[in-house]
Amino acid sequence: MATAESLVAKIQGLSGNAVDLGLLSIHLKKADEVLHNESTRLLAFLEQLDPTLHSLGYLYFLEACTSGPVTNEQARRLVLILSRFLTCCVADQIRLASEKFIAISKRFKDQVLMLDVPMRGVAPLLEAVKKLRSSSEHLTALHPDFLQLCLLAKCYKTGLSILEDDIFDVDQPRDFFLYCYYGGMICIGQKHFQKALELLHNVVTAPMSSINAIAVEAFKKYILVSLIQNRQFSTSLPKYTSSAAQRNLKTLCQPYMELASSYSSGKVSELETYIQTNSEKFESDNNLGLVKQVVSSMYKRNIQRLTQTYLTLSLQDIAKIVQLSSPKEAEMHVLQMIEDGEIYATINQKDGMVRFLEDPEQYKNCEMIEHIDSSIQRIMILSKKLTAVDELLSCDPLYLAKAGRERQRFDFDDFDPVPQKFNI
């Protein structure tokens, strides 16, 4: 039976090339039980291994010695070892034991949370994600953990670096739900509401056989972000939304549906009264900050509607129509909307008059042409991928078996309506 000492020698001798690594992988799999039985004394052997040269063997030893319960004191030491390994290990080696790599990465996340230092886990886990995934289009089991750490550490910009990648390959549905939910929250933190809306929409409309807590929480935020970004919310979900979501989401998020209904009335006083009445519910859901932004968006929506009716209007009149407390507050809202590109207007400081203008963009400059061209290229790539997935699915035995069962026993369109004549 292999011992820890003999395994160290094999790791040192069989980490040089792909063929040797294949043999080493077989030896380590056979010795996995032995390693777990000796887990309490394995940390000392790590000093004999180099994580940059012996990544596969180092991974097996590290996974075994972190498999049991960990105290705070042990966690402080292990966080340093795990952080170094995740940062400098070799991707080709750790992918030979991807499940173990995922396991130690998740334990690393748990330990930095135990020590209440999520910031220390962000950079190493980002490296772990990059090394585990086969391409930027691949969603791994570590993506949600990385985004969770970014949220807790308030490293929103670091999280955005991963969210910029288009995802086409998903290992587990739960990872996709969490990735989009946490990603949506990071985009909300950065006020990238359009991207947040896209990610939350993915959670709400993803296939699901039964409703789950992630989808419910995502739907609450989806309603609020829709009101903030689009100034409206459609109560009807897309046709491709699962029947489980169609049946349950609106009922489970009733206070938020009523908030959207109150918002559509356009009356700020009614909306504020409703929010005040249900503030405890919104606060317990950790959504009170978003709800307050919904109120601000109603003022903006009402100002935006004025541009469709008036060419000029005084700040005093805007404050009165939109139900703001003073012309100064109206001026602040108008200036912010001009800065954000939501309206086009000028303010005459002498007489307090606002002049609403047409959109000056003529869509003729080089920057706009490049933007349109890049969008067309992206859509063409997406179309090719969609065609490839469709072809792959049409040949999938499981899909064909299910489609065959659901077809009617007879499809009369396949037969001629009039019997053919035969010569006798």
CSV table of C-alpha atoms in Angstrom, one decimal, residues 76-238:
chain,number,residue,atom,x,y,z
A,76,ARG,CA,-5.3,31.4,9.2
A,77,ARG,CA,-2.5,29.1,8.1
A,78,LEU,CA,-4.5,27.2,5.4
A,79,VAL,CA,-5.6,30.5,3.8
A,80,LEU,CA,-2.0,31.4,3.1
A,81,ILE,CA,-1.2,28.0,1.7
A,82,LEU,CA,-4.4,27.8,-0.5
A,83,SER,CA,-4.0,31.4,-1.7
A,84,ARG,CA,-0.4,30.7,-2.9
A,85,PHE,CA,-1.5,27.4,-4.5
A,86,LEU,CA,-4.5,28.9,-6.4
A,87,THR,CA,-2.3,31.7,-7.6
A,88,CYS,CA,0.7,29.8,-8.9
A,89,CYS,CA,-0.6,26.3,-9.8
A,90,VAL,CA,-0.4,25.0,-13.4
A,91,ALA,CA,-3.8,24.9,-15.2
A,92,ASP,CA,-3.1,21.8,-17.3
A,93,GLN,CA,-2.2,19.8,-14.2
A,94,ILE,CA,-5.1,20.8,-11.9
A,95,ARG,CA,-7.7,20.1,-14.7
A,96,LEU,CA,-6.7,16.4,-14.4
A,97,ALA,CA,-8.5,16.5,-11.0
A,98,SER,CA,-10.9,19.4,-11.5
A,99,GLU,CA,-13.4,18.1,-8.8
A,100,LYS,CA,-10.6,18.3,-6.2
A,101,PHE,CA,-9.6,21.8,-7.4
A,102,ILE,CA,-13.2,23.0,-7.1
A,103,ALA,CA,-13.4,21.4,-3.6
A,104,ILE,CA,-10.3,23.2,-2.2
A,105,SER,CA,-11.3,26.5,-3.9
A,106,LYS,CA,-14.7,26.4,-2.2
A,107,ARG,CA,-13.0,25.5,1.1
A,108,PHE,CA,-10.8,28.5,0.6
A,109,LYS,CA,-13.8,30.7,0.1
A,110,ASP,CA,-15.4,29.3,3.3
A,111,GLN,CA,-12.3,29.9,5.3
A,112,VAL,CA,-11.8,33.6,4.3
A,113,LEU,CA,-15.5,34.1,5.2
A,114,MET,CA,-14.9,32.4,8.5
A,115,LEU,CA,-12.1,34.8,9.2
A,116,ASP,CA,-14.3,37.7,7.9
A,117,VAL,CA,-11.7,38.7,5.3
A,118,PRO,CA,-13.4,38.3,1.9
A,119,MET,CA,-11.1,40.8,0.3
A,120,ARG,CA,-8.2,38.3,0.7
A,121,GLY,CA,-10.1,35.7,-1.4
A,122,VAL,CA,-10.9,37.8,-4.4
A,123,ALA,CA,-7.6,37.7,-6.4
A,124,PRO,CA,-6.8,34.0,-5.7
A,125,LEU,CA,-10.3,32.9,-6.6
A,126,LEU,CA,-10.2,34.9,-9.8
A,127,GLU,CA,-7.0,33.1,-10.8
A,128,ALA,CA,-8.7,29.8,-9.9
A,129,VAL,CA,-11.6,30.6,-12.2
A,130,LYS,CA,-9.3,31.4,-15.1
A,131,LYS,CA,-7.3,28.2,-14.6
A,132,LEU,CA,-10.3,25.9,-14.3
A,133,ARG,CA,-12.3,27.1,-17.3
A,134,SER,CA,-11.6,25.7,-20.7
A,135,SER,CA,-12.4,29.1,-22.3
A,136,SER,CA,-13.9,32.5,-21.5
A,137,GLU,CA,-17.3,31.1,-22.6
A,138,HIS,CA,-17.2,28.3,-20.0
A,139,LEU,CA,-19.2,28.9,-16.7
A,140,THR,CA,-17.4,26.9,-13.9
A,141,ALA,CA,-18.6,26.0,-10.4
A,142,LEU,CA,-16.3,28.7,-9.1
A,143,HIS,CA,-17.8,31.6,-10.9
A,144,PRO,CA,-20.6,32.1,-8.3
A,145,ASP,CA,-18.2,31.8,-5.4
A,146,PHE,CA,-15.9,34.4,-6.9
A,147,LEU,CA,-18.8,36.8,-7.5
A,148,GLN,CA,-20.0,36.3,-3.9
A,149,LEU,CA,-16.6,37.3,-2.5
A,150,CYS,CA,-16.6,40.4,-4.8
A,151,LEU,CA,-20.0,41.4,-3.4
A,152,LEU,CA,-19.0,40.9,0.2
A,153,ALA,CA,-15.7,42.7,-0.3
A,154,LYS,CA,-17.4,45.4,-2.4
A,155,CYS,CA,-14.9,44.7,-5.2
A,156,TYR,CA,-17.5,45.4,-7.9
A,157,LYS,CA,-15.2,46.3,-10.7
A,158,THR,CA,-13.2,43.1,-10.3
A,159,GLY,CA,-16.5,41.2,-10.6
A,160,LEU,CA,-17.4,43.1,-13.7
A,161,SER,CA,-14.2,41.7,-15.4
A,162,ILE,CA,-15.8,38.2,-15.4
A,163,LEU,CA,-19.3,39.4,-16.3
A,164,GLU,CA,-18.0,40.9,-19.6
A,165,ASP,CA,-17.6,37.4,-21.0
A,166,ASP,CA,-20.4,35.8,-23.0
A,167,ILE,CA,-21.3,32.4,-21.5
A,168,PHE,CA,-22.3,29.5,-23.7
A,169,ASP,CA,-21.1,26.4,-21.8
A,170,VAL,CA,-22.7,25.7,-18.4
A,171,ASP,CA,-21.8,22.8,-16.1
A,172,GLN,CA,-24.6,22.9,-13.5
A,173,PRO,CA,-27.9,24.9,-13.6
A,174,ARG,CA,-27.5,26.1,-10.0
A,175,ASP,CA,-24.2,27.7,-10.9
A,176,PHE,CA,-25.9,29.6,-13.7
A,177,PHE,CA,-28.7,30.8,-11.4
A,178,LEU,CA,-26.2,32.0,-8.8
A,179,TYR,CA,-23.8,33.5,-11.4
A,180,CYS,CA,-26.6,35.6,-12.9
A,181,TYR,CA,-28.0,36.6,-9.5
A,182,TYR,CA,-24.7,37.7,-8.0
A,183,GLY,CA,-23.7,39.3,-11.3
A,184,GLY,CA,-26.9,41.3,-11.3
A,185,MET,CA,-26.2,42.5,-7.8
A,186,ILE,CA,-22.7,43.6,-8.7
A,187,CYS,CA,-24.0,45.5,-11.7
A,188,ILE,CA,-26.6,47.2,-9.5
A,189,GLY,CA,-23.7,48.2,-7.1
A,190,GLN,CA,-22.0,49.8,-10.1
A,191,LYS,CA,-25.3,51.3,-11.4
A,192,HIS,CA,-25.0,49.3,-14.6
A,193,PHE,CA,-28.7,48.7,-14.6
A,194,GLN,CA,-29.1,47.5,-18.2
A,195,LYS,CA,-26.6,44.7,-17.7
A,196,ALA,CA,-28.2,43.9,-14.3
A,197,LEU,CA,-31.6,43.7,-15.9
A,198,GLU,CA,-30.2,41.2,-18.5
A,199,LEU,CA,-28.6,39.0,-15.9
A,200,LEU,CA,-31.7,39.0,-13.6
A,201,HIS,CA,-33.9,38.3,-16.6
A,202,ASN,CA,-31.8,35.2,-17.3
A,203,VAL,CA,-32.5,33.9,-13.8
A,204,VAL,CA,-36.3,34.6,-14.0
A,205,THR,CA,-36.7,33.0,-17.5
A,206,ALA,CA,-34.3,30.1,-17.1
A,207,PRO,CA,-35.7,26.5,-17.4
A,208,MET,CA,-36.8,25.2,-14.0
A,209,SER,CA,-39.0,22.2,-13.1
A,210,SER,CA,-39.9,23.8,-9.8
A,211,ILE,CA,-39.6,27.3,-8.3
A,212,ASN,CA,-36.4,28.1,-6.4
A,213,ALA,CA,-35.4,30.8,-3.9
A,214,ILE,CA,-32.8,32.3,-6.2
A,215,ALA,CA,-35.4,32.9,-8.9
A,216,VAL,CA,-37.8,34.5,-6.3
A,217,GLU,CA,-35.1,36.9,-5.0
A,218,ALA,CA,-34.0,37.7,-8.6
A,219,PHE,CA,-37.6,38.5,-9.6
A,220,LYS,CA,-37.9,41.0,-6.8
A,221,LYS,CA,-34.8,42.8,-7.9
A,222,TYR,CA,-35.8,42.4,-11.6
A,223,ILE,CA,-39.1,44.4,-10.9
A,224,LEU,CA,-37.2,47.2,-9.1
A,225,VAL,CA,-34.4,47.5,-11.7
A,226,SER,CA,-37.0,47.5,-14.5
A,227,LEU,CA,-38.7,50.5,-12.9
A,228,ILE,CA,-35.3,52.3,-12.4
A,229,GLN,CA,-33.9,51.6,-15.8
A,230,ASN,CA,-37.0,51.4,-18.1
A,231,ARG,CA,-39.4,53.5,-15.9
A,232,GLN,CA,-42.0,50.7,-16.3
A,233,PHE,CA,-42.5,47.0,-15.7
A,234,SER,CA,-44.4,44.5,-17.8
A,235,THR,CA,-46.4,42.1,-15.7
A,236,SER,CA,-46.4,39.5,-18.4
A,237,LEU,CA,-43.4,37.2,-18.6
A,238,PRO,CA,-42.0,36.0,-21.9
